[in-house]
Amino acid sequence: MKHIPAVHAEGLVKSFGDFRAVDGVDLHVDQGEIYGVLGPNGAGKTTMLKMLATLLPIDGGRAEIFGVDVRRDPHRTRQLLGVTGQYASVDENLTANENLWLFGRLQGVSSRTSRATAAQLLEQFGLQEAANKPISQFSGGMRRRLDLAASLITRPPLIFLDEPTTGLDPRTRGQMWDTIRELVAGGCTVLLTTQYLDEADQLADRIAVIDRGRKVAEGTPDELKASVGNSTLRLRLTDGADQAVAAEVVRRLLGEDPVLSPESGRMNVALATADRAADVLISLREAGIGITSVSVDAPTLDEVFLALTGHDTGDSSDPSAAADKRQLEVAR
Amino acid sequence: MTLQMTQPAPAATPRRLTPGDVAARTTSHNSLRETLSQTMSMAWRATKKMRRNPEQFFDVTIQPLLFTAMFAYLLGGGLSGSVEAYLPLVIPGILAQTALTACMATGVQLREDMEKGVFDRFKSLPMARIAPLAGPMIADLLRYAIASTLTFVTGIAMGYRPGGGVAGVAMAIVLTMIAGWSLAWVFTWVGTLARSAQSVQGISMMIMFPLTFMSNALVPVETLPGWLAAFVKVNPVSYIVTATRDLANDGQITGHVGWALVACAAVIAIFAPLSVRSYKRHL
């Protein structure tokens, strides 16, 4: 039984002048899976998606969508894809209903079928009450959902989602995740990009980590997290002077160095499993080291990145990420 | 394509075809019928936009009134001895002028539109690349119709009695709409080239002013110096103005009408392919 991959790309390259935004990426997405492309801002995720969606010319390498060559046959490729961008690409001058109807008509769906599908999608996405309202009255979450609905009007077998939940509140984000899962349950293949490890973890069957235009790792979410430990123990010591001793305790117990930030007395310890946290805490008490605060968290993208690439994501927009970055830099 | 999928479709949604089926069903390009249908869908979108932004009609409603009255009273006495005598000369001229101004807006609006997110989606759809350009231009025919009708109404209110009668005036309006649609391709091309809506406006002005004023729209060619007359004679706007005069004033379909249509066809033949090519390059 021959199984055609949904996406098959080899050595994809995109250059903007001297800058190689995508630098030789291989990608293989099987039918029916959710494939996550994880990376910080500017890693080349969107550029890669745009090349696969025929929105940017491919400078090097080759790509196939369900066996159709993207570069040679862009028109066929477009018939197999639904693209939902980072920013809602729906028409502000039209209502939700009119938008969906128009996108159906533009793809050769009859007026009647287009209207019926539009109504069905609006209901599925919980937008039926806003069906005849202008888009300008829509919230961010509603726009995103409408945008996704617009990609589904011809029921394409492959959906590209470019950062589907960036900027959404947690509740709307959860709704979006459910919707994406439903799509795949219905037989769709999804290729999504995200900046959140959490999101890739929740949704993706497999993840590629992209950094500076290159694929630095690929695997299931569990494999990826295992590379940095499944969780991180964050500690603040009562006396910052104890840090060296505390680090030695951790090294002896786990065989790994913790990440230190001397000025704040903080210490982050990567753990294979969360219950190892207790062992660390007990050992620290036995060594007579006082602790003012403790938390056990999932690793952040920053930590995965540091582990995989040896440098952080370089994204200082988020204050906690900036703080982490400072810690990491000090530790290096 | 020989894509054979032996896998059964997922049971949850029996309606869905397998991806292999969908891939096998794809077509290599849009048929003419599909292209036309997509263009009409884009025209529908443009009319919806017009209805929701009625300020788009300001230029085609105010300008005919303003220009007709202004130029007739300003130049009529000096050029033709009286306003009434000047009207048969100037009304067809203003008709062409308003059509040209109206189609200038086509380029500006296309540029504004292309900045918006929805154009990313248009680009990602398997639709003909000419549809997003030609669609709004078809909707703009409505604007040309309004502009030319109002110009005639203003003229008639000022004492203009078109010799061509109702049929002549109707034909003149149709010719103006054809001319507007053809010349709009020039501005559409500018719209796909320029970097911002403002620069489209600026460049379009520089094209529009020589085209309208360096023509026989407002003055007889005989009064012009030789070098200017030479340009005026090859200006497509002059052909259109002359043809409109023949239709509105004499009710005759003359050779000038034929030449005007040839000039329109020439403008489309040059600028439509240029526009599509330049639009594609934006991808």
XYZ file of C-alpha atoms in Angstrom:
615
model
C 0.000 0.000 0.000
C 1.638 3.164 -1.170
C 1.231 6.026 1.230
C 1.744 9.455 -0.246
C 3.077 11.925 2.341
C 1.018 15.059 2.862
C 4.169 17.166 2.752
C 7.548 16.087 1.527
C 10.295 18.685 1.278
C 14.022 18.314 0.745
C 16.620 21.002 1.278
C 14.220 23.969 1.187
C 16.070 27.275 0.846
C 14.832 30.852 0.888
C 17.244 33.772 0.778
C 16.528 37.454 1.199
C 19.703 39.031 -0.139
C 22.572 37.584 1.902
C 20.255 36.397 4.648
C 19.161 32.774 4.436
C 15.754 32.763 6.107
C 15.302 29.057 5.414
C 18.533 27.156 5.019
C 18.109 23.613 3.758
C 15.134 22.238 5.690
C 13.818 18.708 5.108
C 10.236 18.074 6.128
C 8.107 14.963 6.016
C 4.492 15.098 7.174
C 2.371 11.948 7.005
C -1.312 11.962 6.207
C -3.601 12.464 9.178
C -0.999 13.792 11.601
C -0.548 17.147 13.271
C 2.973 18.271 12.613
C 4.308 21.155 14.646
C 7.072 23.501 13.554
C 8.435 25.074 16.715
C 10.778 28.006 16.889
C 11.195 31.582 18.099
C 10.272 34.691 16.113
C 12.354 35.031 12.993
C 13.448 31.380 12.899
C 12.014 30.998 9.390
C 8.794 29.142 10.235
C 6.424 31.441 8.378
C 8.781 31.749 5.419
C 8.878 27.975 5.131
C 5.096 27.715 5.292
C 4.726 30.431 2.672
C 7.032 28.570 0.302
C 5.036 25.374 0.734
C 1.806 27.324 0.171
C 3.113 28.867 -3.098
C 3.053 32.338 -1.506
C 6.834 32.713 -1.847
C 9.045 31.290 -4.596
C 11.245 28.373 -3.542
C 14.910 29.371 -3.983
C 16.396 25.925 -3.510
C 15.374 22.343 -2.831
C 12.070 20.793 -3.697
C 8.678 20.262 -2.109
C 5.703 18.046 -2.819
C 2.185 18.245 -1.423
C 0.398 14.887 -1.783
C 2.866 14.089 -4.544
C 2.254 17.379 -6.416
C 5.402 19.387 -7.075
C 4.891 22.798 -5.457
C 7.242 24.712 -7.719
C 6.169 23.143 -10.994
C 2.469 22.986 -10.290
C 1.450 25.856 -7.983
C -2.130 25.853 -9.228
C -2.633 22.178 -8.320
C -0.893 22.732 -4.989
C -3.279 25.536 -4.084
C -6.229 23.216 -4.617
C -4.932 20.865 -1.923
C -4.270 23.445 0.782
C -6.050 25.656 3.209
C -3.851 28.407 4.642
C -4.579 30.289 7.847
C -2.069 33.033 8.436
C -0.761 34.748 11.513
C -3.062 37.680 10.924
C -6.689 37.096 10.053
C -6.993 37.165 6.285
C -10.663 37.828 5.895
C -12.357 40.791 4.271
C -13.146 43.605 6.695
C -15.805 45.005 4.396
C -17.870 41.845 4.353
C -19.829 39.944 6.987
C -18.710 36.506 8.176
C -21.303 34.849 5.965
C -20.338 36.877 2.908
C -16.660 36.123 3.465
C -17.182 32.375 3.501
C -19.542 32.517 0.534
C -17.038 34.541 -1.477
C -14.128 32.185 -0.728
C -16.311 29.250 -1.768
C -17.346 30.935 -5.000
C -13.748 31.844 -5.816
C -12.872 28.167 -5.634
C -15.617 27.013 -7.940
C -18.137 25.953 -5.288
C -21.705 26.592 -6.469
C -23.536 29.480 -4.834
C -26.003 27.176 -3.093
C -23.386 24.735 -1.760
C -21.209 27.662 -0.725
C -24.053 29.149 1.301
C -24.834 25.817 2.947
C -21.186 25.110 3.800
C -20.787 28.638 5.167
C -23.761 28.162 7.500
C -22.462 24.776 8.622
C -18.954 26.091 9.314
C -20.234 29.139 11.194
C -22.231 26.831 13.421
C -19.292 24.480 13.912
C -17.106 27.407 14.950
C -19.739 28.973 17.200
C -20.089 32.044 14.999
C -23.667 31.662 13.803
C -24.878 34.574 15.918
C -22.266 36.847 14.392
C -22.865 35.518 10.869
C -24.260 38.780 9.533
C -22.172 41.199 11.556
C -19.317 43.134 9.966
C -15.895 41.699 10.809
C -14.886 44.988 12.443
C -17.097 44.021 15.407
C -15.343 40.662 15.850
C -12.976 39.883 18.719
C -9.501 38.518 18.020
C -10.585 34.969 18.785
C -13.653 35.214 16.551
C -11.527 36.482 13.688
C -9.113 33.607 14.033
C -11.944 31.108 14.027
C -13.524 32.732 10.986
C -10.145 32.691 9.314
C -9.808 28.983 9.948
C -13.377 28.409 8.736
C -12.493 30.259 5.528
C -9.656 27.791 4.927
C -12.033 24.868 5.264
C -14.771 25.857 2.843
C -13.569 23.478 0.133
C -12.545 20.890 2.762
C -8.914 20.683 1.652
C -7.008 17.596 2.840
C -4.125 19.681 4.231
C -4.310 22.765 6.460
C -1.448 25.127 7.224
C -1.840 27.055 10.457
C 0.655 29.824 11.075
C 0.759 30.509 14.815
C -2.959 29.848 15.252
C -3.149 31.014 18.873
C -0.551 33.779 19.160
C -2.193 36.656 21.000
C -5.272 34.720 22.114
C -6.417 34.466 25.720
C -6.124 31.019 27.356
C -9.817 30.126 26.999
C -9.967 30.996 23.290
C -6.712 29.183 22.841
C -8.201 26.014 24.281
C -11.184 26.324 21.922
C -8.840 26.675 18.983
C -6.946 23.569 20.037
C -10.187 21.591 20.224
C -11.116 22.773 16.749
C -7.754 21.688 15.357
C -8.137 18.257 16.963
C -11.601 17.908 15.423
C -10.169 18.693 12.005
C -7.673 15.893 12.278
C -10.326 13.519 13.608
C -12.200 14.325 10.402
C -9.281 13.109 8.292
C -7.380 16.344 7.769
C -3.613 16.719 7.965
C -2.373 19.806 9.827
C 0.974 21.545 9.596
C 1.209 24.246 12.246
C 3.858 26.636 13.408
C 4.079 27.844 16.958
C 6.335 29.647 19.403
C 4.897 27.722 22.336
C 6.320 24.365 23.354
C 3.138 23.943 25.334
C 1.013 24.216 22.184
C 3.157 21.839 20.150
C 3.054 19.463 23.115
C -0.746 19.619 23.327
C -1.425 19.204 19.634
C 1.409 17.812 17.593
C 2.168 14.175 16.882
C 5.639 15.186 15.778
C 7.602 18.405 16.132
C 10.453 19.952 14.204
C 12.449 22.599 16.037
C 13.609 25.356 13.712
C 16.399 27.775 14.535
C 17.948 30.343 12.195
C 16.449 28.669 9.157
C 17.644 25.172 10.052
C 15.955 22.168 11.559
C 17.830 21.467 14.797
C 15.692 18.635 16.127
C 12.730 16.488 15.258
C 10.687 14.029 17.233
C 7.602 13.447 19.310
C 6.878 16.004 22.034
C 8.016 13.513 24.665
C 11.330 12.866 22.948
C 11.898 16.574 22.664
C 11.113 17.321 26.280
C 13.181 14.367 27.430
C 16.185 16.133 25.938
C 15.813 18.821 28.615
C 14.095 16.789 31.297
C 10.350 16.639 31.599
C 10.145 19.401 34.139
C 12.182 22.126 35.715
C 12.569 22.733 39.428
C 12.957 26.439 40.147
C 14.452 27.384 43.500
C 15.379 30.575 45.292
C 17.918 30.151 48.055
C 17.654 32.044 51.317
C 21.335 32.845 51.193
C 22.783 33.429 47.744
C 26.229 32.476 49.071
C 25.032 28.866 49.350
C 24.754 28.538 45.597
C 28.019 26.769 44.957
C 27.259 24.224 47.685
C 23.692 23.746 46.414
C 24.939 23.220 42.859
C 27.354 20.574 44.121
C 24.502 18.791 45.944
C 22.411 18.709 42.764
C 25.360 17.528 40.688
C 26.020 14.650 43.029
C 22.327 13.666 43.118
C 21.372 13.969 39.423
C 24.710 13.986 37.660
C 23.874 17.298 35.956
C 24.665 20.942 36.539
C 21.819 23.267 37.544
C 21.417 26.653 35.856
C 22.412 29.404 38.291
C 21.731 33.107 38.486
C 23.985 34.419 41.269
C 22.546 37.937 41.676
C 19.038 36.717 42.544
C 20.026 33.519 44.323
C 17.952 31.540 41.841
C 18.677 28.053 40.618
C 16.918 25.990 37.925
C 17.265 22.212 37.899
C 16.186 20.086 34.917
C 14.379 16.923 36.031
C 13.672 13.722 34.116
C 10.436 13.354 36.077
C 8.711 15.772 38.426
C 8.973 13.454 41.470
C 12.755 13.817 41.437
C 12.047 17.297 42.842
C 11.480 15.789 46.282
C 14.903 14.121 46.185
C 16.565 17.433 45.400
C 14.694 19.245 48.178
C 15.520 16.579 50.749
C 19.200 16.616 49.800
C 19.291 20.407 50.105
C 17.730 20.272 53.586
C 20.243 17.615 54.633
C 23.001 19.955 53.428
C 21.450 22.699 55.584
C 20.595 25.036 52.677
C 17.556 27.273 53.184
C 14.983 27.838 50.429
C 12.553 30.759 50.121
C 10.536 29.616 47.086
C 10.062 26.457 45.051
C 8.133 25.604 41.897
C 8.098 22.734 39.437
C 7.216 23.729 35.859
C 7.249 22.256 32.400
C 10.372 23.308 30.502
C 10.003 26.487 28.491
C 10.851 26.842 24.846
C 13.905 28.735 26.027
C 15.167 25.744 27.950
C 14.511 23.352 25.041
C 16.330 25.756 22.825
C 19.297 26.147 25.074
C 19.567 22.367 25.272
C 19.293 21.882 21.521
C 21.247 24.797 20.143
C 23.426 26.058 22.932
C 21.873 29.518 22.661
C 18.582 30.965 23.810
C 15.667 32.040 21.626
C 16.828 35.641 21.644
C 13.276 36.772 22.168
C 13.198 39.413 24.853
C 9.623 40.579 24.291
C 8.406 38.557 27.254
C 9.835 39.777 30.594
C 10.112 36.292 32.112
C 11.920 35.085 28.990
C 14.249 38.053 29.340
C 14.912 37.132 32.942
C 15.595 33.532 31.932
C 17.909 34.772 29.244
C 19.895 36.770 31.742
C 20.181 33.735 33.985
C 21.310 31.595 31.098
C 23.871 34.103 30.001
C 25.290 34.371 33.480
C 25.424 30.597 33.746
C 27.364 30.219 30.530
C -1.714 12.031 -12.487
C -1.756 8.428 -11.365
C -2.370 8.729 -7.672
C -4.104 5.628 -6.411
C -5.301 5.567 -2.843
C -6.226 2.118 -1.655
C -6.807 3.351 1.871
C -10.440 3.668 2.955
C -11.638 7.150 3.885
C -11.939 7.782 7.646
C -15.277 6.434 8.842
C -16.110 9.581 10.854
C -16.669 11.728 7.773
C -17.738 9.614 4.838
C -18.186 12.743 2.725
C -14.503 13.453 2.685
C -12.501 12.209 -0.271
C -9.106 10.721 0.352
C -6.255 13.192 -0.277
C -5.190 11.067 -3.248
C -8.618 11.525 -4.823
C -8.415 15.262 -4.267
C -4.899 15.397 -5.728
C -6.050 13.430 -8.775
C -8.959 15.801 -9.252
C -6.903 18.987 -9.298
C -6.665 20.910 -12.543
C -3.533 22.466 -13.965
C -5.104 25.867 -14.636
C -8.354 27.800 -14.486
C -10.692 27.446 -17.437
C -12.052 30.599 -19.047
C -15.418 29.901 -17.447
C -13.801 29.622 -13.984
C -11.840 32.813 -14.586
C -15.013 34.687 -15.526
C -16.892 33.344 -12.530
C -14.029 34.343 -10.202
C -13.893 37.806 -11.772
C -17.624 38.255 -11.228
C -17.261 37.112 -7.603
C -14.562 39.742 -7.117
C -16.854 42.301 -8.771
C -19.572 41.326 -6.298
C -17.116 41.909 -3.467
C -16.296 45.367 -4.863
C -19.966 46.381 -5.105
C -20.490 45.307 -1.473
C -17.521 47.452 -0.543
C -18.928 50.437 -2.451
C -22.301 50.101 -0.761
C -20.633 50.092 2.670
C -18.305 52.992 1.863
C -20.560 55.435 0.029
C -17.834 58.109 0.135
C -16.381 56.198 -2.824
C -19.098 57.864 -4.901
C -18.081 61.433 -4.057
C -15.739 61.850 -7.009
C -18.247 60.545 -9.559
C -21.134 62.622 -8.225
C -19.551 65.959 -7.321
C -16.943 66.206 -10.053
C -19.337 66.075 -13.052
C -21.389 68.924 -11.555
C -18.351 70.975 -10.617
C -16.309 70.486 -13.789
C -19.191 70.994 -16.190
C -20.256 74.246 -14.601
C -16.711 75.462 -13.999
C -15.247 74.837 -17.445
C -18.380 75.880 -19.340
C -18.654 79.248 -17.616
C -14.904 79.793 -17.443
C -13.969 79.011 -21.025
C -17.272 79.122 -22.928
C -17.303 82.866 -23.624
C -13.684 83.033 -24.691
C -13.599 79.909 -26.843
C -16.992 79.690 -28.476
C -18.540 83.094 -27.935
C -21.157 81.823 -25.494
C -21.661 79.099 -22.918
C -24.441 77.435 -24.975
C -22.232 77.262 -28.066
C -19.381 75.779 -26.041
C -21.420 73.038 -24.398
C -21.475 70.591 -27.387
C -17.671 70.850 -27.461
C -17.001 70.640 -23.737
C -19.587 68.118 -22.463
C -18.042 65.138 -24.297
C -14.643 66.398 -23.151
C -15.695 66.494 -19.504
C -17.260 63.080 -19.943
C -13.863 61.624 -20.810
C -12.205 63.636 -18.058
C -14.530 62.383 -15.314
C -14.225 58.819 -16.538
C -10.457 59.134 -16.335
C -10.558 60.586 -12.816
C -12.952 57.857 -11.778
C -10.683 55.122 -13.074
C -7.681 56.690 -11.367
C -9.309 55.671 -8.077
C -9.228 52.047 -9.265
C -5.448 51.920 -8.959
C -5.383 53.649 -5.579
C -8.002 51.299 -4.163
C -6.309 48.226 -5.555
C -3.093 49.266 -3.835
C -4.917 49.850 -0.534
C -6.640 46.512 -0.927
C -3.433 44.654 -1.629
C -2.034 45.791 1.722
C -4.817 43.962 3.523
C -4.647 40.456 4.919
C -7.443 39.222 2.714
C -5.180 39.517 -0.313
C -2.897 36.895 1.230
C -5.828 34.562 1.102
C -6.673 35.492 -2.485
C -3.098 34.640 -3.393
C -3.274 31.286 -1.647
C -6.452 30.288 -3.494
C -6.350 28.486 -6.837
C -7.903 31.453 -8.594
C -6.976 33.253 -11.803
C -4.517 36.065 -11.122
C -6.491 38.450 -13.311
C -9.672 38.113 -11.208
C -8.638 40.374 -8.278
C -7.675 43.060 -10.817
C -10.542 42.815 -13.301
C -13.279 42.231 -10.706
C -13.199 45.686 -9.068
C -12.914 47.237 -12.531
C -16.195 45.647 -13.555
C -17.847 47.051 -10.442
C -16.399 50.437 -11.398
C -18.532 50.423 -14.570
C -21.293 51.557 -12.219
C -19.215 54.575 -11.238
C -18.575 55.513 -14.879
C -22.296 55.198 -15.613
C -23.136 57.528 -12.732
C -20.436 60.021 -13.712
C -21.423 60.205 -17.385
C -25.152 60.392 -16.712
C -24.637 63.230 -14.236
C -22.422 65.100 -16.694
C -25.173 64.980 -19.319
C -27.829 65.977 -16.787
C -25.757 68.986 -15.681
C -25.122 69.954 -19.304
C -28.769 69.701 -20.224
C -29.715 71.789 -17.193
C -27.288 74.444 -18.464
C -28.869 74.489 -21.903
C -27.075 71.721 -23.782
C -29.321 70.079 -26.388
C -27.523 66.973 -27.707
C -28.274 66.560 -31.409
C -27.855 62.810 -31.192
C -31.013 62.483 -29.120
C -31.584 59.835 -26.478
C -29.952 57.084 -28.553
C -26.866 59.208 -29.213
C -26.474 60.112 -25.540
C -26.969 56.481 -24.486
C -24.285 55.351 -26.923
C -21.964 58.108 -25.667
C -22.455 56.892 -22.101
C -21.694 53.307 -23.140
C -18.571 54.435 -24.973
C -17.462 56.382 -21.887
C -17.896 53.255 -19.755
C -15.857 51.192 -22.213
C -13.170 53.890 -22.297
C -13.125 54.137 -18.501
C -12.740 50.378 -18.158
C -9.907 50.304 -20.691
C -7.964 53.254 -19.276
C -8.402 51.864 -15.764
C -5.898 49.154 -16.732
C -3.195 51.850 -16.879
C -3.923 52.839 -13.288
C -4.295 49.218 -12.190
C -0.809 48.636 -13.513
C 0.450 51.624 -11.532
C -1.408 50.204 -8.517
C 0.482 46.911 -8.758
C 3.825 48.689 -9.220
C 3.851 51.454 -6.644
C 4.793 50.900 -3.027
C 1.964 52.792 -1.368
C -1.493 54.118 -2.090
C -0.138 57.676 -1.854
C 2.460 57.082 -4.512
C -0.192 55.506 -6.745
C -2.194 58.700 -6.303
C 0.831 60.841 -7.163
C 1.881 58.856 -10.220
C -1.719 58.600 -11.434
C -2.112 62.385 -11.238
C 0.974 62.814 -13.386
C -0.515 60.457 -15.963
C -4.029 61.821 -15.771
C -3.335 65.543 -16.145
C -1.432 65.368 -19.450
C -3.847 62.768 -20.803
C -6.957 64.844 -20.113
C -5.731 68.397 -20.623
C -3.379 67.701 -23.537
C -6.283 66.435 -25.588
C -9.114 67.993 -27.532
C -11.392 67.669 -24.480
C -11.616 71.382 -23.703
C -10.271 73.182 -26.776
C -10.327 72.664 -30.563
C -7.035 71.187 -31.842
C -6.701 73.936 -34.488
C -5.933 76.503 -31.771
C -2.875 74.602 -30.536
C 0.791 75.038 -31.519
C 2.123 72.311 -33.812
C 4.099 70.255 -31.283
C 1.180 70.134 -28.870
C -1.276 69.320 -31.648
C 0.954 66.372 -32.601
C 0.639 64.877 -29.087
C -3.063 65.684 -28.871
C -3.676 63.801 -32.094
C -2.142 60.543 -30.840
C -3.619 60.796 -27.334
C -6.226 58.009 -26.960
C -8.355 60.422 -24.916
C -8.708 62.621 -28.048
C -10.099 59.680 -30.021
C -12.579 58.972 -27.273
C -13.640 62.626 -27.011
C -14.107 62.948 -30.778
C -16.090 59.729 -30.923
C -18.267 60.852 -28.004
C -18.970 64.163 -29.791
C -20.021 62.311 -32.927
C -22.366 60.097 -30.938
C -23.880 62.707 -28.609
C -24.059 65.672 -31.004
C -24.773 63.930 -34.306
C -26.073 60.507 -33.270
C -23.717 58.969 -35.826
C -21.452 55.988 -35.461
C -18.492 57.398 -37.342
C -15.012 56.135 -38.086
C -13.908 58.029 -34.967
C -15.958 55.648 -32.846
C -14.135 52.745 -34.476
C -10.774 54.387 -33.796
C -11.747 55.096 -30.198
C -12.559 51.399 -29.714
C -9.245 50.453 -31.334
C -7.443 52.842 -28.950
C -9.243 51.232 -25.983
C -8.333 47.749 -27.206
C -4.711 48.829 -27.599
C -4.590 50.174 -24.031
C -6.042 46.893 -22.688
C -3.688 44.783 -24.817
C -0.670 46.603 -23.386
C -1.626 47.224 -19.785
C -3.695 44.160 -18.822
C -0.781 41.703 -19.317
C 1.610 44.170 -17.647
C -0.715 44.428 -14.634
C -1.133 40.680 -14.226
C 2.597 40.132 -14.531
C 3.367 42.800 -11.975
C 0.660 41.489 -9.621
C 2.121 37.981 -9.830
C 5.528 39.330 -8.923
C 4.083 40.518 -5.619
C 3.598 36.893 -4.620
